[in-house]
Amino acid sequence: MLSAVFIYNQKGEVLISRLYRHDVKRSVADVFRVHVISSPASVVRSPVTTLGSTSFFHIRYDNLWLCAVAKNNASAAMVFEFLYRLLGLGVSYFGRFDEEAVKNNFVLIYELLDEILDFGYPQNMEVDTLKLYVTTESVRSRNVVEAPAPQSITMQATGATTWRRNDIVYKKNEAFVDVIESVNLILSAKGTVLRADVQGQIVMRSFLSGMPECKFGLNDKLVLDRDPASGSIVNRSGGVRVSGGAPPPRSLGTRAGGMGGVGDGESVEIADCQFHQCVRLGRFDTDRTISFIPPDGEFELMRYRTTENVNLPFKVLPVVRELGRSCVEYEVLIKSNFSAKLSATNMVVSIPTPPNATKCRIKVSGPGKAKYNPEENAIVWRISRFQGLQETSLTAVVDLAPMTKPTPWSRPPISLDFQVLMFTASGLLVRFLKVFERSNYQSVKWVRYMTKAGSYEIRI
């Protein structure tokens, strides 16, 4: 597997060097610095560089380079998973992972590298487990009140659920679920949708005692074709309380109404899924039920992608006219397609202008303020709050300076950035979240939905 792991600063100086096998020498660190770090960015485009029989896998974070070296035909996916897990460990232990943090904690980093890799093979990399026995005084005071018994450490590190201890106790048992979606859109100048998809993630914060068994249900198309049953939902203070029981009330509305796109009985076709390691994949393959024992605290339960029946939160109708070489006229109309009970926040519309623009006369009919930003060659339109089922428009006249060598304007697309709470562009709905534990305690579950802009572009 891996022969060595190196951490460099942005100058190429080696901060951490750990060899696991005898098939490479320490001088291989200089090879990576010369051929990758010191090379121009246009030359090095791939995160995997193969020189002879040696492969270098690297990622960049802040002012650091994390590099793994392999001589054999290693799995690239597993190597990058290891590097990102190592990055997550650093952030969890030190709060931030940069050159200063590495220099101040290099002894602890070497201890972690000895624990998480054995002869180049990745081992247990769960943060909660590692903090039981690889720790500093500050980490110990924050995370371990009493020193755990050696046998409990062994069970935690080698047991079936390495991501969770069995002695966790909370006075109030709660579970918070965030469904976060990013909408990607490319719209042609004629209004044709060239690309529309949703990339989502479900983030869970678990504050549950003991070793609870959780069952999680979505309005997945395959599930609803087999089992029409669903859970009960109650809206309260921007969240949705979920429990097993009666079907959801019809007052939730349709995709574009009610709770603004949170589907009511509609099925969603999920293209692909990625799960946290706690999810029992065998159960999901047989009956599409997401069953798991959750880690303590916050974790990403799953990622998904949908490409069918995407409910676009905004419709943008731009009209751009070039009047000779002296000026450009803009008319941009934006309509919101979600429920009037909801609103978009922190909305920013970037309308590109020609590079030789000199002066802009802008008029906004509706919410928000707009101004010309010469550094970005764009009119930046900021709307702090945009209500659902409303529209707003902007008109502008941009004066152009004469050019000695006129070149045609490339017309970059209009881009949008926004956030809409309690709205899902895919229509995904958490149908139920059930918690089972031996002590049979009562738990409270909350679900929140949020849609934000990914790459939301309209060509002009």
CSV table of C-alpha atoms in Angstrom, one decimal:
chain,number,residue,atom,x,y,z
A,1,MET,CA,0.0,0.0,0.0
A,2,LEU,CA,1.5,3.4,1.0
A,3,SER,CA,5.3,3.6,1.3
A,4,ALA,CA,5.5,7.1,2.8
A,5,VAL,CA,3.5,10.2,3.9
A,6,PHE,CA,4.9,13.8,3.7
A,7,ILE,CA,3.5,17.1,4.6
A,8,TYR,CA,5.0,20.2,3.0
A,9,ASN,CA,4.5,23.9,3.4
A,10,GLN,CA,3.8,26.1,0.4
A,11,LYS,CA,7.5,26.7,-0.2
A,12,GLY,CA,8.1,22.9,-0.5
A,13,GLU,CA,9.8,22.5,2.9
A,14,VAL,CA,9.2,19.1,4.5
A,15,LEU,CA,7.3,19.5,7.8
A,16,ILE,CA,6.4,15.9,8.4
A,17,SER,CA,8.1,12.9,6.9
A,18,ARG,CA,7.1,9.3,7.8
A,19,LEU,CA,8.4,6.2,5.9
A,20,TYR,CA,6.5,2.9,6.3
A,21,ARG,CA,8.3,0.6,3.8
A,22,HIS,CA,11.9,0.1,2.7
A,23,ASP,CA,11.1,0.4,-1.1
A,24,VAL,CA,11.5,4.3,-1.0
A,25,LYS,CA,14.2,6.5,0.5
A,26,ARG,CA,13.7,9.8,2.3
A,27,SER,CA,15.1,11.6,-0.8
A,28,VAL,CA,11.8,10.9,-2.6
A,29,ALA,CA,10.5,13.9,-0.8
A,30,ASP,CA,12.8,16.1,-2.9
A,31,VAL,CA,11.5,14.5,-6.1
A,32,PHE,CA,7.9,15.5,-5.3
A,33,ARG,CA,9.0,19.1,-4.4
A,34,VAL,CA,10.9,19.5,-7.7
A,35,HIS,CA,8.4,17.9,-10.1
A,36,VAL,CA,5.2,19.1,-8.5
A,37,ILE,CA,5.4,21.9,-5.9
A,38,SER,CA,8.1,23.9,-7.9
A,39,SER,CA,6.4,23.4,-11.2
A,40,PRO,CA,4.0,26.0,-12.7
A,41,ALA,CA,0.3,25.4,-11.9
A,42,SER,CA,-0.4,25.0,-15.7
A,43,VAL,CA,2.0,22.0,-15.8
A,44,VAL,CA,0.7,20.1,-12.8
A,45,ARG,CA,-3.0,19.5,-13.3
A,46,SER,CA,-3.5,16.0,-11.9
A,47,PRO,CA,-3.5,15.1,-8.2
A,48,VAL,CA,-1.7,11.9,-9.1
A,49,THR,CA,1.8,12.1,-10.5
A,50,THR,CA,3.7,9.0,-11.6
A,51,LEU,CA,7.5,9.2,-12.0
A,52,GLY,CA,8.9,5.9,-13.0
A,53,SER,CA,7.5,3.2,-10.7
A,54,THR,CA,6.6,5.7,-8.0
A,55,SER,CA,3.2,7.4,-7.7
A,56,PHE,CA,2.6,10.6,-5.7
A,57,PHE,CA,-0.9,11.4,-4.5
A,58,HIS,CA,-1.4,14.9,-3.2
A,59,ILE,CA,-4.1,17.3,-2.0
A,60,ARG,CA,-3.7,21.0,-1.0
A,61,TYR,CA,-5.3,22.6,2.0
A,62,ASP,CA,-4.6,26.2,3.1
A,63,ASN,CA,-0.8,26.6,2.9
A,64,LEU,CA,0.0,22.8,3.1
A,65,TRP,CA,0.6,20.0,0.7
A,66,LEU,CA,-0.3,16.5,1.9
A,67,CYS,CA,1.4,13.8,-0.1
A,68,ALA,CA,1.2,10.0,0.0
A,69,VAL,CA,3.8,7.9,-1.9
A,70,ALA,CA,3.1,4.4,-3.3
A,71,LYS,CA,5.3,2.0,-5.3
A,72,ASN,CA,2.6,-0.6,-6.1
A,73,ASN,CA,-0.7,-0.2,-7.9
A,74,ALA,CA,-2.6,1.4,-5.0
A,75,SER,CA,-6.2,2.3,-5.1
A,76,ALA,CA,-6.4,6.0,-5.8
A,77,ALA,CA,-9.8,6.4,-4.2
A,78,MET,CA,-8.6,4.8,-0.9
A,79,VAL,CA,-5.4,6.9,-0.9
A,80,PHE,CA,-7.4,10.2,-1.3
A,81,GLU,CA,-9.9,9.0,1.3
A,82,PHE,CA,-7.0,8.5,3.7
A,83,LEU,CA,-5.5,12.0,2.9
A,84,TYR,CA,-8.8,13.7,3.6
A,85,ARG,CA,-9.4,11.7,6.8
A,86,LEU,CA,-5.9,12.8,7.9
A,87,LEU,CA,-6.9,16.4,7.1
A,88,GLY,CA,-10.1,15.9,9.2
A,89,LEU,CA,-8.1,14.5,12.1
A,90,GLY,CA,-5.8,17.6,12.1
A,91,VAL,CA,-8.8,20.0,12.1
A,92,SER,CA,-10.5,18.0,14.9
A,93,TYR,CA,-7.4,17.9,17.1
A,94,PHE,CA,-6.0,21.4,16.5
A,95,GLY,CA,-9.0,23.4,15.4
A,96,ARG,CA,-7.2,24.4,12.2
A,97,PHE,CA,-4.7,22.6,10.1
A,98,ASP,CA,-2.0,24.9,8.7
A,99,GLU,CA,1.8,25.3,8.9
A,100,GLU,CA,1.8,26.8,12.3
A,101,ALA,CA,-0.5,24.0,13.7
A,102,VAL,CA,1.7,21.3,12.2
A,103,LYS,CA,4.9,22.8,13.7
A,104,ASN,CA,3.4,23.3,17.1
A,105,ASN,CA,2.0,19.7,17.2
A,106,PHE,CA,4.5,17.6,15.2
A,107,VAL,CA,5.0,15.1,18.0
A,108,LEU,CA,1.2,14.4,18.2
A,109,ILE,CA,1.0,14.2,14.4
A,110,TYR,CA,3.8,11.5,14.3
A,111,GLU,CA,1.9,9.6,17.0
A,112,LEU,CA,-1.3,9.7,14.9
A,113,LEU,CA,0.6,8.6,11.8
A,114,ASP,CA,1.9,5.6,13.7
A,115,GLU,CA,-1.7,4.7,14.8
A,116,ILE,CA,-3.6,5.2,11.6
A,117,LEU,CA,-1.1,3.4,9.3
A,118,ASP,CA,0.4,0.0,9.9
A,119,PHE,CA,3.1,-1.0,7.3
A,120,GLY,CA,1.3,1.4,4.9
A,121,TYR,CA,-2.2,0.0,5.4
A,122,PRO,CA,-4.8,2.4,6.8
A,123,GLN,CA,-6.3,1.4,10.2
A,124,ASN,CA,-8.9,2.9,12.5
A,125,MET,CA,-9.2,6.7,11.7
A,126,GLU,CA,-12.2,7.5,13.9
A,127,VAL,CA,-11.6,10.7,15.7
A,128,ASP,CA,-13.5,9.8,18.9
A,129,THR,CA,-11.6,6.5,19.2
A,130,LEU,CA,-8.2,8.0,18.6
A,131,LYS,CA,-8.8,10.8,21.2
A,132,LEU,CA,-9.2,8.1,23.8
A,133,TYR,CA,-5.5,7.1,23.7
A,134,VAL,CA,-3.7,9.6,21.3
A,135,THR,CA,-4.1,12.9,23.0
A,136,THR,CA,-2.6,16.0,24.6
A,137,GLU,CA,-3.5,17.6,27.8
A,138,SER,CA,-5.9,20.1,26.1
A,139,VAL,CA,-7.6,17.3,24.1
A,140,ARG,CA,-7.9,15.2,27.2
A,141,SER,CA,-9.4,18.0,29.3
A,142,ARG,CA,-12.0,18.7,26.6
A,143,ASN,CA,-13.1,15.1,25.6
A,144,VAL,CA,-12.3,12.7,28.4
A,145,VAL,CA,-13.6,13.4,31.9
A,146,GLU,CA,-12.4,10.1,33.4
A,147,ALA,CA,-9.6,7.9,32.1
A,148,PRO,CA,-11.2,5.0,30.2
A,149,ALA,CA,-10.3,1.5,31.2
A,150,PRO,CA,-7.8,-0.3,28.9
A,151,GLN,CA,-10.4,-2.9,27.9
A,152,SER,CA,-12.9,-0.3,26.9
A,153,ILE,CA,-10.3,1.3,24.6
A,154,THR,CA,-9.6,-2.1,23.0
A,155,MET,CA,-13.3,-2.7,22.4
A,156,GLN,CA,-13.8,0.8,21.0
A,157,ALA,CA,-10.8,0.4,18.6
A,158,THR,CA,-11.6,-3.1,17.4
A,159,GLY,CA,-15.3,-3.5,17.9
A,160,ALA,CA,-18.1,-3.5,15.4
A,161,THR,CA,-18.9,0.1,16.0
A,162,THR,CA,-15.6,1.9,16.2
A,163,TRP,CA,-17.3,5.2,15.6
A,164,ARG,CA,-19.2,5.3,18.9
A,165,ARG,CA,-18.7,4.6,22.6
A,166,ASN,CA,-21.4,2.7,24.5
A,167,ASP,CA,-21.2,4.8,27.7
A,168,ILE,CA,-22.6,8.1,26.3
A,169,VAL,CA,-25.4,9.6,28.5
A,170,TYR,CA,-27.5,12.7,27.8
A,171,LYS,CA,-30.2,14.3,29.9
A,172,LYS,CA,-32.2,15.2,26.8
A,173,ASN,CA,-32.0,12.9,23.8
A,174,GLU,CA,-32.3,14.8,20.6
A,175,ALA,CA,-31.4,14.3,16.9
A,176,PHE,CA,-31.1,17.1,14.4
A,177,VAL,CA,-31.2,16.4,10.6
A,178,ASP,CA,-30.2,19.0,8.0
A,179,VAL,CA,-31.1,18.3,4.4
A,180,ILE,CA,-28.8,20.7,2.4
A,181,GLU,CA,-29.1,20.9,-1.4
A,182,SER,CA,-27.1,22.7,-4.0
A,183,VAL,CA,-28.8,23.5,-7.3
A,184,ASN,CA,-26.8,23.5,-10.5
A,185,LEU,CA,-28.2,25.2,-13.6
A,186,ILE,CA,-27.0,26.2,-17.0
A,187,LEU,CA,-29.7,28.0,-19.0
A,188,SER,CA,-29.1,29.0,-22.7
A,189,ALA,CA,-29.8,32.5,-24.0
A,190,LYS,CA,-33.0,31.1,-25.6
A,191,GLY,CA,-34.3,29.8,-22.3
A,192,THR,CA,-33.4,26.1,-22.9
A,193,VAL,CA,-32.3,24.2,-19.9
A,194,LEU,CA,-28.9,22.7,-20.8
A,195,ARG,CA,-28.1,21.3,-17.3
A,196,ALA,CA,-30.2,21.0,-14.2
A,197,ASP,CA,-29.3,18.8,-11.2
A,198,VAL,CA,-29.3,18.8,-7.5
A,199,GLN,CA,-26.4,17.7,-5.3
A,200,GLY,CA,-27.5,17.1,-1.7
A,201,GLN,CA,-26.2,16.0,1.6
A,202,ILE,CA,-27.9,14.9,4.8
A,203,VAL,CA,-26.0,16.1,7.9
A,204,MET,CA,-27.1,14.7,11.3
A,205,ARG,CA,-26.2,15.9,14.8
A,206,SER,CA,-26.9,13.1,17.3
A,207,PHE,CA,-27.2,13.7,21.0
A,208,LEU,CA,-28.5,10.2,22.0
A,209,SER,CA,-27.6,8.1,25.0
A,210,GLY,CA,-26.4,4.5,24.8
A,211,MET,CA,-26.2,2.6,21.6
A,212,PRO,CA,-29.3,3.6,19.7
A,213,GLU,CA,-30.5,2.0,16.5
A,214,CYS,CA,-31.8,4.6,14.0
A,215,LYS,CA,-34.0,4.0,11.0
A,216,PHE,CA,-34.3,6.7,8.4
A,217,GLY,CA,-36.8,6.9,5.6
A,218,LEU,CA,-37.0,9.2,2.5
A,219,ASN,CA,-39.6,9.6,-0.2
A,220,ASP,CA,-37.4,7.6,-2.5
A,221,LYS,CA,-39.3,6.4,-5.6
A,222,LEU,CA,-38.4,2.8,-5.1
A,223,VAL,CA,-39.5,2.9,-1.5
A,224,LEU,CA,-42.9,4.5,-2.2
A,225,ASP,CA,-43.6,2.1,-5.0
A,226,ARG,CA,-43.4,-0.7,-2.4
A,227,ASP,CA,-44.6,0.9,0.9
A,228,PRO,CA,-46.9,4.0,0.9
A,229,ALA,CA,-46.6,4.4,4.7
A,230,SER,CA,-44.8,7.5,6.0
A,231,GLY,CA,-44.2,9.4,9.3
A,232,SER,CA,-45.8,12.4,10.9
A,233,ILE,CA,-44.4,15.9,10.6
A,234,VAL,CA,-45.0,19.0,12.7
A,235,ASN,CA,-43.7,22.4,11.8
A,236,ARG,CA,-42.2,24.5,14.6
A,237,SER,CA,-39.7,27.4,14.7
A,238,GLY,CA,-38.1,26.8,11.3
A,239,GLY,CA,-37.7,23.1,11.9
A,240,VAL,CA,-39.7,20.0,11.3
A,241,ARG,CA,-40.3,17.6,14.1
A,242,VAL,CA,-40.4,14.0,12.9
A,243,SER,CA,-41.7,10.8,14.4
A,244,GLY,CA,-43.2,7.5,13.3
A,245,GLY,CA,-47.0,7.3,13.0
A,246,ALA,CA,-49.7,8.7,10.9
A,247,PRO,CA,-49.2,10.0,7.3
A,248,PRO,CA,-48.1,13.6,6.9
A,249,PRO,CA,-50.8,16.3,6.9
A,250,ARG,CA,-51.9,17.5,3.5
A,251,SER,CA,-51.4,21.1,4.6
A,252,LEU,CA,-47.7,20.8,3.8
A,253,GLY,CA,-48.6,21.6,0.1
A,254,THR,CA,-47.0,20.7,-3.2
A,255,ARG,CA,-43.5,21.1,-4.5
A,256,ALA,CA,-43.9,24.8,-5.1
A,257,GLY,CA,-46.3,25.6,-2.3
A,258,GLY,CA,-47.0,24.8,1.4
A,259,MET,CA,-43.6,24.4,2.9
A,260,GLY,CA,-42.1,25.5,-0.3
A,261,GLY,CA,-40.9,22.4,-2.2
A,262,VAL,CA,-40.7,19.9,0.6
A,263,GLY,CA,-42.6,17.1,-1.2
A,264,ASP,CA,-45.9,15.9,0.0
A,265,GLY,CA,-46.3,12.3,-1.1
A,266,GLU,CA,-44.3,12.9,-4.3
A,267,SER,CA,-41.5,10.4,-5.0
A,268,VAL,CA,-38.0,11.4,-5.8
A,269,GLU,CA,-35.7,9.4,-8.1
A,270,ILE,CA,-32.3,9.5,-6.5
A,271,ALA,CA,-29.5,9.0,-9.1
A,272,ASP,CA,-26.7,7.8,-6.7
A,273,CYS,CA,-25.9,7.8,-3.0
A,274,GLN,CA,-22.9,7.8,-0.8
A,275,PHE,CA,-23.3,6.8,2.9
A,276,HIS,CA,-21.4,7.1,6.1
A,277,GLN,CA,-19.7,3.9,7.2
A,278,CYS,CA,-22.2,3.5,10.0
A,279,VAL,CA,-25.0,2.7,7.5
A,280,ARG,CA,-25.9,-0.9,6.9
A,281,LEU,CA,-25.6,-1.2,3.2
A,282,GLY,CA,-27.1,-4.7,3.0
A,283,ARG,CA,-30.3,-3.4,4.5
A,284,PHE,CA,-30.4,-0.5,2.1
A,285,ASP,CA,-29.9,-2.8,-0.9
A,286,THR,CA,-32.8,-5.1,0.1
A,287,ASP,CA,-35.5,-2.7,1.3
A,288,ARG,CA,-34.0,0.8,0.8
A,289,THR,CA,-34.2,1.4,4.6
A,290,ILE,CA,-31.3,3.5,6.0
A,291,SER,CA,-30.5,1.7,9.2
A,292,PHE,CA,-27.5,2.8,11.4
A,293,ILE,CA,-26.0,3.3,14.8
A,294,PRO,CA,-25.1,7.0,14.7
A,295,PRO,CA,-21.7,8.5,15.8
A,296,ASP,CA,-22.0,11.0,18.6
A,297,GLY,CA,-22.1,14.6,17.5
A,298,GLU,CA,-22.2,15.9,14.0
A,299,PHE,CA,-21.5,13.7,10.9
A,300,GLU,CA,-22.6,13.5,7.3
A,301,LEU,CA,-25.0,10.6,6.9
A,302,MET,CA,-25.2,10.6,3.2
A,303,ARG,CA,-24.8,12.4,-0.1
A,304,TYR,CA,-27.1,12.1,-3.1
A,305,ARG,CA,-27.7,13.5,-6.6
A,306,THR,CA,-30.9,13.9,-8.6
A,307,THR,CA,-31.3,14.9,-12.2
A,308,GLU,CA,-35.1,14.4,-12.8
A,309,ASN,CA,-37.9,16.9,-12.0
A,310,VAL,CA,-35.7,19.6,-10.6
A,311,ASN,CA,-37.8,22.4,-9.1
A,312,LEU,CA,-35.8,25.6,-10.0
A,313,PRO,CA,-36.2,28.2,-7.2
A,314,PHE,CA,-35.7,31.2,-9.6
A,315,LYS,CA,-36.5,32.0,-13.2
A,316,VAL,CA,-34.3,34.6,-14.8
A,317,LEU,CA,-35.3,36.4,-18.0
A,318,PRO,CA,-32.4,38.5,-19.3
A,319,VAL,CA,-32.4,40.8,-22.4
A,320,VAL,CA,-29.1,42.3,-23.4
A,321,ARG,CA,-28.7,44.6,-26.4
A,322,GLU,CA,-25.5,46.0,-27.7
A,323,LEU,CA,-26.1,49.4,-29.3
A,324,GLY,CA,-23.2,49.7,-31.6
A,325,ARG,CA,-19.9,50.1,-29.8
A,326,SER,CA,-20.9,52.9,-27.5
A,327,CYS,CA,-23.3,51.3,-24.9
A,328,VAL,CA,-25.1,48.1,-23.8
A,329,GLU,CA,-28.6,48.0,-22.5
A,330,TYR,CA,-29.8,45.4,-19.9
A,331,GLU,CA,-33.2,44.3,-18.8
A,332,VAL,CA,-33.2,41.5,-16.2
A,333,LEU,CA,-36.4,40.0,-14.7
A,334,ILE,CA,-36.2,37.5,-11.8
A,335,LYS,CA,-39.2,35.5,-10.6
A,336,SER,CA,-39.2,33.2,-7.5
A,337,ASN,CA,-40.9,29.9,-7.9
A,338,PHE,CA,-41.3,28.8,-4.3
A,339,SER,CA,-44.1,29.4,-1.8
A,340,ALA,CA,-45.0,32.9,-0.7
A,341,LYS,CA,-44.5,31.8,2.9
A,342,LEU,CA,-40.8,31.4,2.3
A,343,SER,CA,-38.1,33.8,1.3
A,344,ALA,CA,-34.6,33.6,-0.1
A,345,THR,CA,-31.8,35.3,1.8
A,346,ASN,CA,-28.3,36.6,1.0
A,347,MET,CA,-29.1,36.7,-2.7
A,348,VAL,CA,-26.4,38.0,-5.0
A,349,VAL,CA,-26.9,38.4,-8.8
A,350,SER,CA,-23.8,39.1,-10.8
A,351,ILE,CA,-24.5,40.6,-14.3
A,352,PRO,CA,-21.3,40.7,-16.5
A,353,THR,CA,-20.3,43.9,-18.4
A,354,PRO,CA,-17.8,44.4,-21.2
A,355,PRO,CA,-14.2,45.0,-20.0
A,356,ASN,CA,-14.2,48.6,-21.5
A,357,ALA,CA,-17.3,49.7,-19.5
A,358,THR,CA,-16.9,53.2,-18.1
A,359,LYS,CA,-20.2,54.3,-16.6
A,360,CYS,CA,-23.4,52.5,-15.5
A,361,ARG,CA,-26.9,53.9,-15.0
A,362,ILE,CA,-28.9,51.4,-13.0
A,363,LYS,CA,-32.5,51.3,-11.9
A,364,VAL,CA,-34.0,48.5,-9.7
A,365,SER,CA,-37.8,48.0,-9.5
A,366,GLY,CA,-38.2,45.9,-6.5
A,367,PRO,CA,-36.1,44.7,-3.5
A,368,GLY,CA,-32.3,45.0,-3.4
A,369,LYS,CA,-29.6,47.4,-4.4
A,370,ALA,CA,-27.3,47.2,-7.4
A,371,LYS,CA,-24.0,48.9,-8.2
A,372,TYR,CA,-21.3,48.6,-10.9
A,373,ASN,CA,-18.1,46.8,-9.7
A,374,PRO,CA,-15.3,47.6,-12.1
A,375,GLU,CA,-12.9,45.1,-10.5
A,376,GLU,CA,-15.2,42.2,-11.4
A,377,ASN,CA,-16.5,43.8,-14.7
A,378,ALA,CA,-20.0,43.2,-13.4
A,379,ILE,CA,-23.1,44.8,-12.0
A,380,VAL,CA,-23.6,43.3,-8.5
A,381,TRP,CA,-27.2,43.1,-7.4
A,382,ARG,CA,-27.7,42.3,-3.7
A,383,ILE,CA,-31.1,41.3,-2.3
A,384,SER,CA,-31.1,40.6,1.4
A,385,ARG,CA,-34.6,39.1,1.4
A,386,PHE,CA,-36.6,37.9,-1.6
A,387,GLN,CA,-40.2,36.7,-0.9
A,388,GLY,CA,-41.6,33.7,-2.8
A,389,LEU,CA,-43.9,34.0,-5.8
A,390,GLN,CA,-42.7,37.6,-6.4
A,391,GLU,CA,-40.7,39.2,-9.2
A,392,THR,CA,-38.2,42.0,-9.4
A,393,SER,CA,-36.4,43.7,-12.3
A,394,LEU,CA,-33.3,45.7,-13.1
A,395,THR,CA,-32.6,47.9,-16.1
A,396,ALA,CA,-29.2,49.4,-16.8
A,397,VAL,CA,-27.4,51.3,-19.5
A,398,VAL,CA,-23.6,50.8,-19.7
A,399,ASP,CA,-21.4,53.3,-21.5
A,400,LEU,CA,-18.4,51.8,-23.3
A,401,ALA,CA,-15.0,53.4,-24.0
A,402,PRO,CA,-13.6,53.4,-27.5
A,403,MET,CA,-11.0,50.7,-28.2
A,404,THR,CA,-8.1,50.9,-30.7
A,405,LYS,CA,-8.6,47.2,-31.6
A,406,PRO,CA,-12.2,46.3,-31.1
A,407,THR,CA,-12.8,42.7,-30.0
A,408,PRO,CA,-16.2,41.0,-29.7
A,409,TRP,CA,-17.6,40.7,-26.2
A,410,SER,CA,-17.6,37.1,-25.0
A,411,ARG,CA,-20.9,37.6,-23.0
A,412,PRO,CA,-20.2,35.6,-19.8
A,413,PRO,CA,-23.3,34.2,-18.1
A,414,ILE,CA,-25.3,35.8,-15.3
A,415,SER,CA,-24.7,34.0,-12.0
A,416,LEU,CA,-26.9,33.7,-8.9
A,417,ASP,CA,-26.1,33.0,-5.3
A,418,PHE,CA,-28.8,32.4,-2.7
A,419,GLN,CA,-30.2,30.4,0.2
A,420,VAL,CA,-33.8,29.3,0.7
A,421,LEU,CA,-34.8,27.6,4.0
A,422,MET,CA,-37.4,24.9,4.2
A,423,PHE,CA,-37.3,24.3,0.4
A,424,THR,CA,-35.8,21.4,-1.5
A,425,ALA,CA,-35.3,21.7,-5.2
A,426,SER,CA,-35.4,17.9,-5.6
A,427,GLY,CA,-38.6,17.5,-3.5
A,428,LEU,CA,-36.8,15.1,-1.1
A,429,LEU,CA,-38.7,14.6,2.2
A,430,VAL,CA,-37.7,12.9,5.4
A,431,ARG,CA,-40.7,10.5,5.9
A,432,PHE,CA,-39.6,9.2,9.3
A,433,LEU,CA,-36.7,9.0,11.7
A,434,LYS,CA,-37.1,6.3,14.4
A,435,VAL,CA,-34.8,5.7,17.4
A,436,PHE,CA,-34.7,2.4,19.2
A,437,GLU,CA,-32.6,1.8,22.4
A,438,ARG,CA,-32.7,-0.8,25.2
A,439,SER,CA,-33.7,1.7,27.8
A,440,ASN,CA,-36.7,2.7,25.6
A,441,TYR,CA,-36.2,6.5,26.3
A,442,GLN,CA,-38.1,9.2,24.4
A,443,SER,CA,-36.2,11.2,21.9
A,444,VAL,CA,-37.0,14.4,20.0
A,445,LYS,CA,-36.1,14.6,16.3
A,446,TRP,CA,-35.9,17.7,14.2
A,447,VAL,CA,-35.5,18.2,10.4
A,448,ARG,CA,-34.5,21.3,8.6
A,449,TYR,CA,-34.3,21.8,4.8
A,450,MET,CA,-32.1,24.3,2.9
A,451,THR,CA,-31.4,24.9,-0.8
A,452,LYS,CA,-28.6,27.0,-1.9
A,453,ALA,CA,-27.0,27.9,-5.3
A,454,GLY,CA,-24.3,25.7,-6.7
A,455,SER,CA,-23.4,26.7,-10.2
A,456,TYR,CA,-26.5,28.7,-11.2
A,457,GLU,CA,-25.8,30.4,-14.5
A,458,ILE,CA,-27.9,32.0,-17.2
A,459,ARG,CA,-26.3,32.7,-20.5
A,460,ILE,CA,-26.9,36.0,-22.3
